[in-house]
């Protein structure tokens, strides 16, 4: 898994691709004045990295984020929402929340699981559906 993150899925390496897609979208949809981004799991790491100086986005977010790093939160310059499950490392949540920029939020979805907003979402389950909708 770490080999996958180091090569093909490397958030740092994919940052250039994200910025390229954002720039292309801006030219294709010139009427859209503001753009935001949301990343799930390892895409949350990408969203965090893309929230620093020179970002083309006005807001960002991540759900059940992977590879959380307080240093990423400290570099953010735009409002950011972070929706976590109890499967994320508990020791990083408070320092991460404290490092987020103004108008940001971190919320623990205590009854959910890693992936509840993505591939592991169980929309057949009433409680899961409620938390998915709330997220």
XYZ file of C-alpha atoms in Angstrom, residues 1 4-5 9 11 38-48 61-68 82-83 88 96 114-120:
35
model
C 0.000 0.000 0.000
C 1.152 2.705 -4.174
C 1.165 5.996 -2.227
C -1.105 7.757 -5.795
C -0.460 13.245 -3.294
C -13.254 17.886 -1.532
C -11.110 14.795 -1.153
C -12.012 11.415 0.288
C -9.420 9.235 2.008
C -6.057 9.792 0.262
C -7.736 12.467 -1.848
C -8.185 14.315 1.438
C -4.423 14.534 1.717
C -4.390 16.061 -1.768
C -7.098 18.545 -0.711
C -5.051 19.504 2.333
C -12.506 19.724 2.586
C -11.723 16.139 3.333
C -13.711 13.203 4.640
C -12.267 10.186 6.434
C -8.830 11.534 5.492
C -5.715 9.439 5.112
C -2.179 10.579 5.863
C -3.252 13.477 8.113
C -12.492 17.878 7.872
C -15.002 15.090 8.623
C -8.503 8.071 11.902
C -4.972 19.266 13.425
C -13.457 5.039 7.430
C -15.052 5.368 3.991
C -18.618 6.221 5.090
C -18.784 9.119 2.612
C -17.256 7.148 -0.258
C -16.848 3.595 -1.479
C -17.861 2.051 1.848
